Amino acid sequence: FADRDGVIWLDGELVPWRDAKVHVLTHTLHYGMGVFEGVRAYHTESHDTAIFRLQAHTDRLFRSAHIMNMKMPWDKDTINEAHRLVVRENSLKEAYLRPMVFYGAEGMGLRADNLNVHAIVAAWEWPSYMSPEAKEIGIKVRTSSYTRHHVNISMCKAKANGHYINSMLALQEALSCGCEEALLLDNEGYVAEGSGENFFLVYNGVIYTPELTSCLDGITRATVIQLAEEFGYTIKEKRITRDEVYVADEAFFTGTAAEVLPIRELDGRVIGEGKRGPVTTQLQTAYFDSVKGRGSKHPEWLAPVSE
Ligand code: PMP
């Protein structure tokens, strides 16, 4: 992945892909204290290529840095512009973007007090997070044996590098059991989220999602809630048990990478009809219409990359 053409924005400059390197004593590599985002750009009907909800992602990146007490040496406009630049300069029509903020190799140890904050924004083509059919037929999920972060162990509002040890352990376990994603419970045993997605279920026409206490404040989650409200659905944030998921009419994940992804099975129990349900279909269609700029309901969500 490191050996390819292209450019990456690194600390204010566009650097050839192969030269965008750090030292092995990079602090964040050792202790995981860093923050990042996952962002997508789509080829839209209204503009050529536009980054979906760029400002919301940049706002969350800065909130994550603030929580981790990392002093950002750039302002939001500079980071936004870096996103547009890497999509344009790499001639990408659609892209996954990865801004990341990390401590450098200026010092070592937990007590290092001379660390500089660095940032990258990279962009590449990453068409589908799962198999293309998954969006239609849904995925098989397993409740994880790994508990989601507790609010006072790691700060759940931050999208921090080190948090993803938990996600990877859960995902590896789910994959090794023949499932496609994990469902993590919080430390009290209630449904929290997937390894990289927020969770929703539909029961008797009402949409439920866990409160944000121990899950990430997902931008796709907020988008889907807004779209569902516009359709007139009632959305309730509440504690959800795993057996409520077993008997749900529909369930789905949301995330920038996963988009709106139906869940057809949890722990071997078929959910609803065992395929994408009507509410999921409606919200998934509305989500894809929004990211691709079809119709003009939310042009404010699209940040065109053109100059
Ligand atoms: N939860 C976790 C743990 C995630 O990593 C992600 C992906 N960023 C999400 C939820 C979904 O967030 P978003 O919709 O902002 O991508």
Short mmCIF file of N, CA, C and O and ligand atoms in Angstrom, two decimals, residues 36-39 57 60 96 148 159 163-164 167 193-199 215-223 254-259 287, ligand 1:
data_model
loop_
_atom_site.label_atom_id
_atom_site.label_comp_id
_atom_site.label_asym_id
_atom_site.label_seq_id
_atom_site.Cartn_x
_atom_site.Cartn_y
_atom_site.Cartn_z
N PHE A 36 -8.11 10.30 14.24
CA PHE A 36 -8.25 10.23 12.79
C PHE A 36 -9.71 10.28 12.38
O PHE A 36 -10.61 10.32 13.23
N GLU A 37 -9.92 10.28 11.09
CA GLU A 37 -11.26 10.25 10.51
C GLU A 37 -11.28 9.28 9.35
O GLU A 37 -10.23 8.94 8.78
N GLY A 38 -12.46 8.86 8.99
CA GLY A 38 -12.68 8.14 7.74
C GLY A 38 -13.73 8.93 6.99
O GLY A 38 -14.82 9.17 7.51
N VAL A 39 -13.39 9.36 5.79
CA VAL A 39 -14.25 10.30 5.04
C VAL A 39 -14.40 9.72 3.63
O VAL A 39 -13.51 9.01 3.16
N HIS A 57 -16.95 15.96 9.55
CA HIS A 57 -15.79 15.11 9.86
C HIS A 57 -14.64 15.93 10.44
O HIS A 57 -13.99 15.52 11.40
N ARG A 60 -15.38 16.82 13.95
CA ARG A 60 -15.16 15.70 14.88
C ARG A 60 -13.67 15.44 15.09
O ARG A 60 -13.23 15.12 16.19
N TYR A 96 -11.84 7.22 -0.62
CA TYR A 96 -11.89 7.14 0.84
C TYR A 96 -10.76 8.04 1.31
O TYR A 96 -9.65 7.98 0.76
N ARG A 148 -17.24 -3.30 24.44
CA ARG A 148 -16.90 -1.98 23.90
C ARG A 148 -16.29 -1.12 25.00
O ARG A 148 -16.58 -1.32 26.18
N LYS A 159 -12.44 9.77 18.15
CA LYS A 159 -12.07 8.71 17.21
C LYS A 159 -10.56 8.62 17.28
O LYS A 159 -9.83 9.31 16.55
N HIS A 163 -8.13 3.20 20.14
CA HIS A 163 -9.43 2.57 20.35
C HIS A 163 -9.64 1.37 19.42
O HIS A 163 -10.46 0.50 19.69
N TYR A 164 -8.93 1.37 18.31
CA TYR A 164 -9.22 0.39 17.27
C TYR A 164 -8.58 -0.97 17.53
O TYR A 164 -8.82 -1.92 16.77
N SER A 167 -11.70 -2.73 18.29
CA SER A 167 -12.46 -3.02 17.06
C SER A 167 -11.85 -4.20 16.30
O SER A 167 -12.56 -5.07 15.80
N GLU A 193 -22.25 -0.95 19.46
CA GLU A 193 -22.03 -0.68 18.03
C GLU A 193 -21.22 -1.80 17.39
O GLU A 193 -20.81 -2.74 18.07
N GLY A 194 -20.98 -1.67 16.10
CA GLY A 194 -20.12 -2.61 15.38
C GLY A 194 -18.66 -2.19 15.53
O GLY A 194 -18.35 -1.21 16.22
N SER A 195 -17.75 -2.91 14.88
CA SER A 195 -16.33 -2.58 15.02
C SER A 195 -16.03 -1.21 14.40
O SER A 195 -15.10 -0.53 14.82
N GLY A 196 -16.84 -0.81 13.42
CA GLY A 196 -16.65 0.50 12.79
C GLY A 196 -17.96 1.08 12.30
O GLY A 196 -18.00 1.80 11.30
N GLU A 197 -19.06 0.73 12.99
CA GLU A 197 -20.38 1.19 12.54
C GLU A 197 -21.29 1.41 13.73
O GLU A 197 -21.16 0.73 14.74
N ASN A 198 -22.24 2.30 13.58
CA ASN A 198 -23.33 2.43 14.55
C ASN A 198 -24.44 1.44 14.19
O ASN A 198 -24.50 0.95 13.07
N PHE A 199 -25.30 1.21 15.16
CA PHE A 199 -26.31 0.16 15.02
C PHE A 199 -27.74 0.71 15.12
O PHE A 199 -28.00 1.60 15.94
N CYS A 215 -20.70 4.67 22.34
CA CYS A 215 -20.37 4.47 20.93
C CYS A 215 -19.97 5.79 20.29
O CYS A 215 -20.18 6.86 20.85
N LEU A 216 -19.38 5.67 19.11
CA LEU A 216 -18.92 6.88 18.43
C LEU A 216 -20.13 7.67 17.93
O LEU A 216 -21.12 7.09 17.49
N ASP A 217 -20.01 8.98 17.98
CA ASP A 217 -21.06 9.88 17.49
C ASP A 217 -20.96 9.90 15.95
O ASP A 217 -20.37 10.80 15.36
N GLY A 218 -21.54 8.88 15.34
CA GLY A 218 -21.35 8.67 13.91
C GLY A 218 -22.03 9.72 13.05
O GLY A 218 -23.16 10.14 13.32
N ILE A 219 -21.34 10.10 12.01
CA ILE A 219 -21.88 11.10 11.09
C ILE A 219 -22.92 10.46 10.17
O ILE A 219 -23.94 11.08 9.86
N THR A 220 -22.71 9.20 9.81
CA THR A 220 -23.73 8.49 9.04
C THR A 220 -24.96 8.27 9.91
O THR A 220 -26.10 8.36 9.44
N ARG A 221 -24.74 7.97 11.18
CA ARG A 221 -25.86 7.81 12.14
C ARG A 221 -26.72 9.07 12.16
O ARG A 221 -27.94 9.01 12.02
N ALA A 222 -26.05 10.23 12.31
CA ALA A 222 -26.79 11.50 12.36
C ALA A 222 -27.52 11.75 11.04
O ALA A 222 -28.65 12.24 11.02
N THR A 223 -26.86 11.40 9.94
CA THR A 223 -27.45 11.61 8.61
C THR A 223 -28.71 10.75 8.46
O THR A 223 -29.76 11.24 8.02
N THR A 254 -24.63 1.56 10.26
CA THR A 254 -24.30 2.76 9.48
C THR A 254 -22.85 3.16 9.74
O THR A 254 -22.36 3.03 10.85
N GLY A 255 -22.19 3.65 8.71
CA GLY A 255 -20.82 4.15 8.86
C GLY A 255 -20.34 4.69 7.53
O GLY A 255 -20.88 4.33 6.48
N THR A 256 -19.34 5.54 7.58
CA THR A 256 -18.82 6.12 6.35
C THR A 256 -18.35 5.03 5.39
O THR A 256 -18.64 5.07 4.20
N ALA A 257 -17.62 4.04 5.93
CA ALA A 257 -17.13 2.96 5.07
C ALA A 257 -18.26 1.99 4.73
O ALA A 257 -18.46 1.63 3.56
N ALA A 258 -19.02 1.58 5.74
CA ALA A 258 -20.07 0.56 5.53
C ALA A 258 -21.34 1.13 4.90
O ALA A 258 -22.18 0.37 4.42
N GLU A 259 -21.49 2.44 4.94
CA GLU A 259 -22.69 3.15 4.44
C GLU A 259 -23.92 2.65 5.21
O GLU A 259 -23.89 2.66 6.43
N TYR A 287 -29.94 7.54 1.58
CA TYR A 287 -28.53 7.82 1.90
C TYR A 287 -27.70 7.90 0.61
O TYR A 287 -26.96 8.86 0.40
N1 PMP B 1 -18.42 3.50 15.36
C1 PMP B 1 -17.11 3.28 15.18
C2 PMP B 1 -16.35 2.57 16.24
C3 PMP B 1 -16.47 3.71 14.01
O1 PMP B 1 -15.17 3.48 13.81
C4 PMP B 1 -17.23 4.35 13.01
C5 PMP B 1 -16.57 4.81 11.74
N2 PMP B 1 -16.00 6.07 11.87
C6 PMP B 1 -18.59 4.56 13.24
C7 PMP B 1 -19.15 4.12 14.43
C8 PMP B 1 -19.45 5.28 12.24
O2 PMP B 1 -19.11 6.63 12.19
P1 PMP B 1 -19.29 7.49 10.87
O3 PMP B 1 -20.69 7.28 10.43
O4 PMP B 1 -19.02 8.88 11.30
O5 PMP B 1 -18.33 6.97 9.88
#
